[in-house]
Short mmCIF file of C-alpha atoms in Angstrom, two decimals:
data_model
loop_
_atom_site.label_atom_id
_atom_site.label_comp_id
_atom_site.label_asym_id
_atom_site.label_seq_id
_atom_site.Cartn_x
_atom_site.Cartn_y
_atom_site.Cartn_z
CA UNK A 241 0.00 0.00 0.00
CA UNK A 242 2.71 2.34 0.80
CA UNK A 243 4.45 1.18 -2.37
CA UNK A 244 1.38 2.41 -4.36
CA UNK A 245 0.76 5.73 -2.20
CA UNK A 246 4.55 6.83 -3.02
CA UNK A 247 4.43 5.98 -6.51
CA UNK A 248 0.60 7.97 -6.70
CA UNK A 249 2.89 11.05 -4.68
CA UNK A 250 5.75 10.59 -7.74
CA UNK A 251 3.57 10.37 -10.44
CA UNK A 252 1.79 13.61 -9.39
CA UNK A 253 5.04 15.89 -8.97
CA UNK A 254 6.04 14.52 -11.70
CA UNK A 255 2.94 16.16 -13.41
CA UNK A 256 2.96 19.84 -11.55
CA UNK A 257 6.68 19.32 -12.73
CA UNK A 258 6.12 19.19 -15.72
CA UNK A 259 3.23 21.56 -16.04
CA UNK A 260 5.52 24.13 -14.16
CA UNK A 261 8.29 23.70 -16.97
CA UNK A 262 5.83 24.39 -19.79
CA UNK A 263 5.19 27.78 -18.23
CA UNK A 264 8.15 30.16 -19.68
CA UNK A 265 8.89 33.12 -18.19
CA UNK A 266 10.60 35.87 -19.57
CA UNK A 267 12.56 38.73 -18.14
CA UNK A 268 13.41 41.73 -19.73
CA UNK A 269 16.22 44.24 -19.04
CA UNK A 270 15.75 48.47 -19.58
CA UNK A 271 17.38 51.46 -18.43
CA UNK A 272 13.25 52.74 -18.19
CA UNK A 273 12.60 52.66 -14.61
CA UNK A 274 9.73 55.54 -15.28
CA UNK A 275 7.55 52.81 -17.40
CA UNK A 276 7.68 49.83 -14.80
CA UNK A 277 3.79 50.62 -13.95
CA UNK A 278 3.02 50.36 -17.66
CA UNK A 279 4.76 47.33 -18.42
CA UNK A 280 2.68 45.45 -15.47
CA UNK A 281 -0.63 47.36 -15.72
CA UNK A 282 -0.94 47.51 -20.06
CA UNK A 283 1.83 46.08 -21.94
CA UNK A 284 2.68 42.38 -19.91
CA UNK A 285 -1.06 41.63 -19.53
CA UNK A 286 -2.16 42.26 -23.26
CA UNK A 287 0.44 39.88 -24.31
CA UNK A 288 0.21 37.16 -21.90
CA UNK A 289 -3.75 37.27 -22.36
CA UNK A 290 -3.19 35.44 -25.88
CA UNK A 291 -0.24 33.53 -24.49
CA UNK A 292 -0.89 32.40 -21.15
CA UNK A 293 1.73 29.85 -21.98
CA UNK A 294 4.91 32.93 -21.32
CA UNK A 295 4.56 34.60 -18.38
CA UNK A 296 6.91 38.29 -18.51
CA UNK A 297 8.80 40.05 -15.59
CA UNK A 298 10.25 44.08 -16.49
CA UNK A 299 13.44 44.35 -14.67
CA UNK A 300 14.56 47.56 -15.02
CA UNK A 301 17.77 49.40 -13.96
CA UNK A 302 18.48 53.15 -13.01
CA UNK A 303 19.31 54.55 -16.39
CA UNK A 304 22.30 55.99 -15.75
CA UNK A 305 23.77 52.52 -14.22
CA UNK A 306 22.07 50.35 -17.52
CA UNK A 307 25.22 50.24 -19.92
CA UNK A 308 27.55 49.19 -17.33
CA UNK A 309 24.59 47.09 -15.42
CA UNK A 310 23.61 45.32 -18.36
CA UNK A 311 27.39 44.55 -19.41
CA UNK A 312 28.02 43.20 -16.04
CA UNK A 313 24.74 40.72 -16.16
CA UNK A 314 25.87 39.46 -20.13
CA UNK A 315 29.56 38.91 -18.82
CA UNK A 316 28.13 36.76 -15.93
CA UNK A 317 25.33 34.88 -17.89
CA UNK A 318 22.69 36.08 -15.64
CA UNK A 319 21.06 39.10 -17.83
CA UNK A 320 17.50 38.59 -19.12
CA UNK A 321 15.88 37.12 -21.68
CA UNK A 322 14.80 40.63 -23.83
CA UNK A 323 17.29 43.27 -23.75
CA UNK A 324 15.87 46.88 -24.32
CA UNK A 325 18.01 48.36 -26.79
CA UNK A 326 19.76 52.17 -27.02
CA UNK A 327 20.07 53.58 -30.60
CA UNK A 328 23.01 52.87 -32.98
CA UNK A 329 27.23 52.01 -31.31
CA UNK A 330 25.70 51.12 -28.30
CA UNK A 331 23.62 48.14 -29.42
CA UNK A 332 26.09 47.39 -32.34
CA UNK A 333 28.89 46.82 -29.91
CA UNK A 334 26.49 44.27 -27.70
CA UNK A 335 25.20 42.48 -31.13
CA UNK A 336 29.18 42.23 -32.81
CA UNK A 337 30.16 40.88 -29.19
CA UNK A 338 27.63 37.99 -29.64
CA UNK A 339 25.54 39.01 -26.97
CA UNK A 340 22.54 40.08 -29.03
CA UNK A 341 20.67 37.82 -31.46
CA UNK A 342 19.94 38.30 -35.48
CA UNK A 343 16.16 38.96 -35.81
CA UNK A 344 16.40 39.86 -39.52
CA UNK A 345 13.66 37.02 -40.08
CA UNK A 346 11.60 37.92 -37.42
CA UNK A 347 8.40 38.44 -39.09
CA UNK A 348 7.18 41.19 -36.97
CA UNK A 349 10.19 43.07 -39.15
CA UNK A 350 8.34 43.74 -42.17
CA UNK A 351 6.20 46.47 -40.10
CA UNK A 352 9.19 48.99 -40.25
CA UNK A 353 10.93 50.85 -42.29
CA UNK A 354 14.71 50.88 -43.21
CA UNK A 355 15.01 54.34 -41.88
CA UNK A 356 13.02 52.97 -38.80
CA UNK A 357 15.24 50.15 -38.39
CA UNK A 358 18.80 51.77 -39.08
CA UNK A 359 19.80 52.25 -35.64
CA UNK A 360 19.69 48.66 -34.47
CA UNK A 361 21.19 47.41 -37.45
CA UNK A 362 24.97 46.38 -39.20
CA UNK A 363 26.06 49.30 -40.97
CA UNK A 364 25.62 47.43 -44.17
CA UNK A 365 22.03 46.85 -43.22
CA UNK A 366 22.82 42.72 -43.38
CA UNK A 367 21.53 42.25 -39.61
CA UNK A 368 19.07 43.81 -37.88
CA UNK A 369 18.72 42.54 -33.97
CA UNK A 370 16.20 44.56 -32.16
CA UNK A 371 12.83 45.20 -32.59
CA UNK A 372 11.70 49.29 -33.00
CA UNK A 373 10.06 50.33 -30.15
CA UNK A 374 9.49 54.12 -30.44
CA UNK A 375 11.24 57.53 -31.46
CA UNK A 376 11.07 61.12 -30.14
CA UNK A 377 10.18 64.04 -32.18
CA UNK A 378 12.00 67.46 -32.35
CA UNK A 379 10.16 70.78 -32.42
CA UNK A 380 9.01 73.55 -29.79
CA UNK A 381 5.98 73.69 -27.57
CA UNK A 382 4.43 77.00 -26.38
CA UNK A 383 2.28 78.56 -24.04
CA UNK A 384 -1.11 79.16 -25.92
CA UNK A 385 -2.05 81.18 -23.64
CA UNK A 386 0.64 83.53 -23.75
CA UNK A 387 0.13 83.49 -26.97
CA UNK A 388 -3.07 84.36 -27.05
CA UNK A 389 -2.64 87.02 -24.58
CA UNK A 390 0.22 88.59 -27.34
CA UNK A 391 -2.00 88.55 -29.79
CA UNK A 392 0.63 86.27 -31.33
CA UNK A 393 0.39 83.58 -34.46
CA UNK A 394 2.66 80.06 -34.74
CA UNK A 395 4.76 80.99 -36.86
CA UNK A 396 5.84 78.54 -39.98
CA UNK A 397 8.77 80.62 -41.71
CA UNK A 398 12.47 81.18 -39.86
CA UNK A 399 11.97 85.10 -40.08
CA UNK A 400 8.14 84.43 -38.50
CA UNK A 401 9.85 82.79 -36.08
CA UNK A 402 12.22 85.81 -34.89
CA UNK A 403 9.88 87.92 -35.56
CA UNK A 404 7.32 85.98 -32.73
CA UNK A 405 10.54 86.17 -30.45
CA UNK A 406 11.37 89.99 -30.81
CA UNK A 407 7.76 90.63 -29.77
CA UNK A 408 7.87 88.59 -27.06
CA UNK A 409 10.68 90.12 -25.58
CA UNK A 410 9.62 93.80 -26.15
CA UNK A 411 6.51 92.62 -24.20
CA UNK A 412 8.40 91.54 -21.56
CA UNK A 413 5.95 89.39 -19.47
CA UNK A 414 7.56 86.12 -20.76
CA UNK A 415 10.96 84.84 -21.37
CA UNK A 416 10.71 84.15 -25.55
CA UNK A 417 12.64 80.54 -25.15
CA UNK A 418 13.22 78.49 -22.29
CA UNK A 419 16.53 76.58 -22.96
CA UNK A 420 19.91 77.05 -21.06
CA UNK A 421 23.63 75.99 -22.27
CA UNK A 422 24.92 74.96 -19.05
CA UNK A 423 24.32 71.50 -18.96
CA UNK A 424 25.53 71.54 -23.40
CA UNK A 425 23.21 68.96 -24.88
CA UNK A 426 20.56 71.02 -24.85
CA UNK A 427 21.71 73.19 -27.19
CA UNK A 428 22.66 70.73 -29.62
CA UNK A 429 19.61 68.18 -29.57
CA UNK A 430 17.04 70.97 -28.79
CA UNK A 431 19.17 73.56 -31.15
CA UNK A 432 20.98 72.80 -33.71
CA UNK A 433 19.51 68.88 -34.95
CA UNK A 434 16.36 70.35 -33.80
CA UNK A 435 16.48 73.24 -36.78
CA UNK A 436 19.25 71.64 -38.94
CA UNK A 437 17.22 69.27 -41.32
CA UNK A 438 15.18 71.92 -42.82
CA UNK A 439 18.85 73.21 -44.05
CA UNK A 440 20.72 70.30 -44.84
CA UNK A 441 17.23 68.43 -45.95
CA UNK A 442 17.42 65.65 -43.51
CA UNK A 443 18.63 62.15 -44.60
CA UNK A 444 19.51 63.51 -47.89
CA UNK A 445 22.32 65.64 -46.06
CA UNK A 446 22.93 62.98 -43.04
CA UNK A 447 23.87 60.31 -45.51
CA UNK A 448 26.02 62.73 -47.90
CA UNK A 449 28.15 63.75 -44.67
CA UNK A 450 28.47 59.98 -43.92
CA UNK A 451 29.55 59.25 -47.47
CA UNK A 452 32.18 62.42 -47.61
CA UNK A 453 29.78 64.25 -50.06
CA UNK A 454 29.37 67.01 -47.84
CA UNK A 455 31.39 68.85 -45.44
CA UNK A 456 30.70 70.44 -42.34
CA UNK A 457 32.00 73.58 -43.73
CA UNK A 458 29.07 73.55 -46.09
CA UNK A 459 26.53 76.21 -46.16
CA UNK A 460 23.74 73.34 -45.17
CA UNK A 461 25.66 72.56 -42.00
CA UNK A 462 26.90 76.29 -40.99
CA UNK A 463 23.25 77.74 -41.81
CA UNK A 464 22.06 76.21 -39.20
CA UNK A 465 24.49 77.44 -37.07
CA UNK A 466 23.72 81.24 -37.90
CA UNK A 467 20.61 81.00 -37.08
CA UNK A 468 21.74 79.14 -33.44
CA UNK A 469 23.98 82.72 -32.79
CA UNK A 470 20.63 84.62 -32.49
CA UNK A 471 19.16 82.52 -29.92
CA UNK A 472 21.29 83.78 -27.56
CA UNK A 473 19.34 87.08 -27.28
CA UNK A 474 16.21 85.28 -26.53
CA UNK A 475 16.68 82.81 -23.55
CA UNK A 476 16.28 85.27 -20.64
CA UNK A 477 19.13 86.45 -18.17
CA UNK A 478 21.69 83.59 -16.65
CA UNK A 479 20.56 81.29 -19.33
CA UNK A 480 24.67 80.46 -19.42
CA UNK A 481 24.31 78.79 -16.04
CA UNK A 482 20.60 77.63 -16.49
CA UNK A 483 20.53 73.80 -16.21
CA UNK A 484 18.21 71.24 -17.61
CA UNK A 485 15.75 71.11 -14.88
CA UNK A 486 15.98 75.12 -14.70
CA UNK A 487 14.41 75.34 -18.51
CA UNK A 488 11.79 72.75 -17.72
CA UNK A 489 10.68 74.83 -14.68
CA UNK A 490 10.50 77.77 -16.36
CA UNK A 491 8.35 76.89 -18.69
CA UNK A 492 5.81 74.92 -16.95
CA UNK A 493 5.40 77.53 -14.01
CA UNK A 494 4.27 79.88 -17.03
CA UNK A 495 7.46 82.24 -17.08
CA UNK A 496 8.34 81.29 -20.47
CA UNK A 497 6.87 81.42 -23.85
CA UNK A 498 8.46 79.04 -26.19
CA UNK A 499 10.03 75.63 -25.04
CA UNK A 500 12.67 74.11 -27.81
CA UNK A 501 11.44 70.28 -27.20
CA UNK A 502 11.83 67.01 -27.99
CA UNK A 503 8.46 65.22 -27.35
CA UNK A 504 9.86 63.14 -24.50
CA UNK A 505 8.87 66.29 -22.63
CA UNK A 506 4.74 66.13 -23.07
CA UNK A 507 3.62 63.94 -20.30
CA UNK A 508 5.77 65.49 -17.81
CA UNK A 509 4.65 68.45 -18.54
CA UNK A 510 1.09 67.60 -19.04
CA UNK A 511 1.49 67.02 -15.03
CA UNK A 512 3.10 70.11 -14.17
CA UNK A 513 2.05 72.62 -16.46
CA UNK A 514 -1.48 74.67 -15.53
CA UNK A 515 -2.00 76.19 -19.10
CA UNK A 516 -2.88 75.00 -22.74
CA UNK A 517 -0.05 73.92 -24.66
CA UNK A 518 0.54 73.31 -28.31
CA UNK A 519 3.08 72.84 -30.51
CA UNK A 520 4.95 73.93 -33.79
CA UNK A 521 7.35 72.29 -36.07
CA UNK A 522 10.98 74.12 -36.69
CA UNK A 523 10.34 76.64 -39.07
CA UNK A 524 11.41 76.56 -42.75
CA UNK A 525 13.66 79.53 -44.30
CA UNK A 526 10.95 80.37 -47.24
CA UNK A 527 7.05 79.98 -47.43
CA UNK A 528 6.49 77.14 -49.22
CA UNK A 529 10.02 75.04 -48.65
CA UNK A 530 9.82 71.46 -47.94
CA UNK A 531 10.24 70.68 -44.21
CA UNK A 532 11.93 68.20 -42.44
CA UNK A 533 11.62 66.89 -38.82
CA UNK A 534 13.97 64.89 -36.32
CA UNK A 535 11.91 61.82 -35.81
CA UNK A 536 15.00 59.74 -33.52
CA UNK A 537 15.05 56.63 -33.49
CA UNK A 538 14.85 56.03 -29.38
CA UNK A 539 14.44 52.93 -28.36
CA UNK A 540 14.34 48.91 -29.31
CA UNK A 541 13.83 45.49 -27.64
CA UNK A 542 15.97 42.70 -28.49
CA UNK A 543 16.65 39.05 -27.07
CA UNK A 544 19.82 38.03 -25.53
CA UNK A 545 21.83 35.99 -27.80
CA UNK A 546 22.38 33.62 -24.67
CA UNK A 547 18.91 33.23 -23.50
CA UNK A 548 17.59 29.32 -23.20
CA UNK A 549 14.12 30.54 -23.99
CA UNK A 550 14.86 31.75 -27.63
CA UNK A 551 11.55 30.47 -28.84
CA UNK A 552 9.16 32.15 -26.21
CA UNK A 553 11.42 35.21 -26.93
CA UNK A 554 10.48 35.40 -30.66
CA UNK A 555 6.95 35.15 -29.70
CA UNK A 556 7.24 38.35 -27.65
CA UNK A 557 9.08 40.11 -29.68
CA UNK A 558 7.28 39.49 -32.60
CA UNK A 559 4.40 40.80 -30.86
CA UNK A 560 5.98 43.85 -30.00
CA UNK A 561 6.37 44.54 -33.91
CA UNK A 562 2.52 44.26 -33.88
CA UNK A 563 -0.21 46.91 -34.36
CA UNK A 564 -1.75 45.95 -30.53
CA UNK A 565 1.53 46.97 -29.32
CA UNK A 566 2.21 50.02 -31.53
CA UNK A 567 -1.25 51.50 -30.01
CA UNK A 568 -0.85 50.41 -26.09
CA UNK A 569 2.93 52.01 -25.75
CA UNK A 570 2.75 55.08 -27.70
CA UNK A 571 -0.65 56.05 -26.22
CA UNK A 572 0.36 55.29 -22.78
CA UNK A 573 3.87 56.93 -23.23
CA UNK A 574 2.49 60.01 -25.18
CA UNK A 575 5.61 61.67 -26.86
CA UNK A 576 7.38 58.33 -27.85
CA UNK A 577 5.82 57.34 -31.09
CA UNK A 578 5.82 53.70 -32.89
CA UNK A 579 8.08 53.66 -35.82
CA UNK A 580 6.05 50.59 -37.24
CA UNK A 581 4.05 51.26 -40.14
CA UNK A 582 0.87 51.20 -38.59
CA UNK A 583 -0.89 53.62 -38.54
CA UNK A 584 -1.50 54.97 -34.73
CA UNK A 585 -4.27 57.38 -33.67
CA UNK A 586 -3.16 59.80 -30.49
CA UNK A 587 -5.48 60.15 -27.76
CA UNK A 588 -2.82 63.43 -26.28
CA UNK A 589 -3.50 66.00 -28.16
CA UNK A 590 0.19 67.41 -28.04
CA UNK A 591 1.39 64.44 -28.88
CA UNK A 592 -0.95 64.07 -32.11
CA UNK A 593 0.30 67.70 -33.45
CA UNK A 594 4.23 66.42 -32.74
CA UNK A 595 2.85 63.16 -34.80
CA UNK A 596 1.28 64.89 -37.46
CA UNK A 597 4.38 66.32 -39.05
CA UNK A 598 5.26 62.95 -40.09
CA UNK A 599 2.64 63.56 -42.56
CA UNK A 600 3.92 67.09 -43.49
CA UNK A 601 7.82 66.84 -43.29
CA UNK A 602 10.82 64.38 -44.53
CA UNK A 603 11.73 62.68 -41.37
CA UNK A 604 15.30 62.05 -40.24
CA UNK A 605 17.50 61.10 -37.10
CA UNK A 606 19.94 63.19 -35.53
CA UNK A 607 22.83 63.87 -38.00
CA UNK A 608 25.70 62.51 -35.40
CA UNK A 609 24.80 59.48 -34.32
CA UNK A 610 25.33 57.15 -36.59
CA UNK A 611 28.98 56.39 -37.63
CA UNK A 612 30.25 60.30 -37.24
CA UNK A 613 31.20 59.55 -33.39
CA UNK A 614 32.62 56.79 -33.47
CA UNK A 615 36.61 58.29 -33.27
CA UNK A 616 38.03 61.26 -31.36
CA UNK A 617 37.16 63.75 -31.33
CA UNK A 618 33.60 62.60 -30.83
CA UNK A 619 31.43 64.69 -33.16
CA UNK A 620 28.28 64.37 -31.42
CA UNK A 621 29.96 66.05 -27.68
CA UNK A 622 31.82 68.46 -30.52
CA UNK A 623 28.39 69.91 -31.44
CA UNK A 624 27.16 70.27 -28.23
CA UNK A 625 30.14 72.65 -27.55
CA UNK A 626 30.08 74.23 -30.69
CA UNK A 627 26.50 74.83 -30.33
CA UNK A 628 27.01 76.32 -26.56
CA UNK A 629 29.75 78.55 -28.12
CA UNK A 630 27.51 80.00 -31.13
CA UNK A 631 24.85 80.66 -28.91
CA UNK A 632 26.82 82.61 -26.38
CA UNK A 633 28.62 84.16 -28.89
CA UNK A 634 32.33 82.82 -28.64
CA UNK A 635 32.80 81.28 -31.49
CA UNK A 636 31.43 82.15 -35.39
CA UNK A 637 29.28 79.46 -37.53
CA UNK A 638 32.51 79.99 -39.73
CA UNK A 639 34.55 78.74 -37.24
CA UNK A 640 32.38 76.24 -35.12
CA UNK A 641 32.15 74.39 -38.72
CA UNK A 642 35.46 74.38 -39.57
CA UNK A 643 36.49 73.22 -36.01
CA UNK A 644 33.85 70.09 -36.36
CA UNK A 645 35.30 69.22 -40.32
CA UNK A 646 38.67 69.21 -38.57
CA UNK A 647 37.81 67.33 -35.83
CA UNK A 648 35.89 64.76 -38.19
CA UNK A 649 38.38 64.31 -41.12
CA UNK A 650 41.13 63.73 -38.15
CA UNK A 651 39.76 60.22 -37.72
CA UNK A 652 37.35 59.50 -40.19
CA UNK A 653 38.55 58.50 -44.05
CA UNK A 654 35.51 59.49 -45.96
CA UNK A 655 35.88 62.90 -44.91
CA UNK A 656 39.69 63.58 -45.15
#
């Protein structure tokens, strides 16, 4: 009898065994410690409610302490399964060290674009090893109610654009731009690849400077730069030693006019902010020039090249390429926009003007990230500088231009 009891007890953890081993889980790795509520309220649920089978933990790290985090957990063989990816060198270093996986024929693919898929790809374009998750949009927001109270009209033309300025400061009720040069990144991301594709007509220009077909001593790439110098006039008293934070305060406590944005900004501020905001898309030099946006590619999921549940990987993130995903993220993270071809209605209003452009204006990424920072001097920390120094007036478009060619054609062959 106790023979037969025991074997009854076996037989039955064998079962649970097994039934506990055909439950995968999942866990997945991000520097996104701000979206750990979404992942478990919206995103894990709505995929493991057509595959009850994979069950999906989000394991985030602070973002400053991801890279080296992440690096640590891949050299130990104890990262996750799904690695959330950063744009371009970053990911390309992880994929050509083996620790990423090929998902070229991932079907879930097909739903984006080359442009949309160029950051987490080979620089031939022969492997592509993270799914597209979202990118931020470039522009400015503003205070409509400041503008309303100005009597003041968006404007859509570069001299419009000065021209709203001027009249804002000779007001003086409002700062005309809240952006500061202390903290340097600002001024390039928010500045100068914020305005720059309408002059060097976005990927058309970004491709020619990777190829060595243009120079950054060419009027496309120092244009943008003149028009930088006058902002200086505009940003309000201290702006030199205004930080970060300091620009984002001063805008959403109403004392400024004009934010220079990237749409990351728009729920945050929907928070803080006690006034109507809307937005505008950099202006263009002439009426009736074609206009071009920087639509970055942000961020990308992709599975650990090491992970023993490859197959229940796939699954997921072939369902992240899907149209049910496209709609959950970008709605709940308003401001970081699918780059899948689908196409997805924005309940935030904001966010559906920044979106809108897409329609309007030749999309590109931001001109230094990929390839042109790879070597020292490291173009894309070069701008910021060079942007900081046009702005305040240290240094001439002439020369910041000249100084970044140098700097480039030092290291880089296609441009010596």
């Amino acid at each position: 009898m106790k023979t037969r009891v025991l074997s009854a007890i076996l037989l039955a953890s064998t079962a649970l065994g097994g039934a506990a081993w055909a439950e995968t889980t999942l866990t997945i790795e991000s520097w996104r410690n701000d979206d750990l509520t979404l992942w478990q309220d919206k995103i894990i649920p709505a995929f493991e409610a057509k595959h009850p089978d994979i069950k999906v933990k989000f394991t985030p790290s602070a973002p400053a302490e991801y890279n080296a985090v992440l690096n640590a957990k891949l050299d130990a063989g104890s990262a996750g399964d799904l690695i959330t990816c950063r744009p371009f060198d970053t990911s390309l270093g992880l994929y050509q060290n083996g620790h990423l996986a090929d998902l070229s024929d991932l079907g879930g693919m097909a739903n984006f674009s080359d442009v949309a898929k160029s950051a987490w790809q080979t620089d031939d374009g022969a492997a592509t090893f993270c799914v597209p998750m979202a990118s931020v949009i470039h522009g400015f927001i503003y205070n409509k109610d400041a503008f309303a109270e100005l009597g003041l009209n968006v404007p859509e033309t570069e001299a419009e654009f000065f021209d709203v300025l001027e009249k804002i400061k000779a007001d003086g009720s409002y700062i005309p731009m809240a952006m500061g040069t202390n903290d340097q990144w600002e001024a390039a991301t928010m500045g100068y690849n914020n305005i720059g594709p309408n002059y060097w007509k976005g990927e058309e220009g970004r491709l020619a400077l990777i190829n060595g077909e243009q120079k950054l001593t060419d009027e496309a790439w120092v244009a943008p730069y003149r028009a930088l110098a006058k902002w200086g006039g505009y940003l309000g008293d201290g702006y030199e030693a205004q930080t970060y934070p300091d620009s984002q305060n001063l805008f959403t406590l109403g004392r400024a006019a004009i934010y220079p944005a990237g749409s990351w900004e728009i729920t945050g501020f929907n928070a803080q902010a006690d006034f109507e905001m809307g937005a505008f898309k950099p202006p263009v030099q002439n009426a009736g020039d074609k206009c071009y946006i920087s639509d970055h590619t942000d961020i990308a999921i992709g599975m650990n090249a090491a992970s023993p549940n490859a197959e229940a990987a796939r699954t997921f993130l072939d369902w992240v390429g899907s149209e049910e995903f496209a709609n959950i993220y970008a709605n709940a993270l308003p401001g970081f926009f699918s780059l899948s071809s689908f196409d997805v209605p924005m309940q935030d209003p904001l966010a559906q003007e920044f979106v809108s452009w897409r329609g309007e204006c030749g999309s590109t990424i931001r001109s230094t990230y990929q390839i042109l920072s790879r070597g020292t001097p490291n173009l894309e920390n070069e701008t910021w500088n060079a942007s900081v120094q046009v702005i305040k007036g240290a240094e001439s478009p002439e020369d910041a231009g000249k100084r970044l060619q140098d700097g480039l054609a030092s290291w880089y062959d296609p441009q010596k």
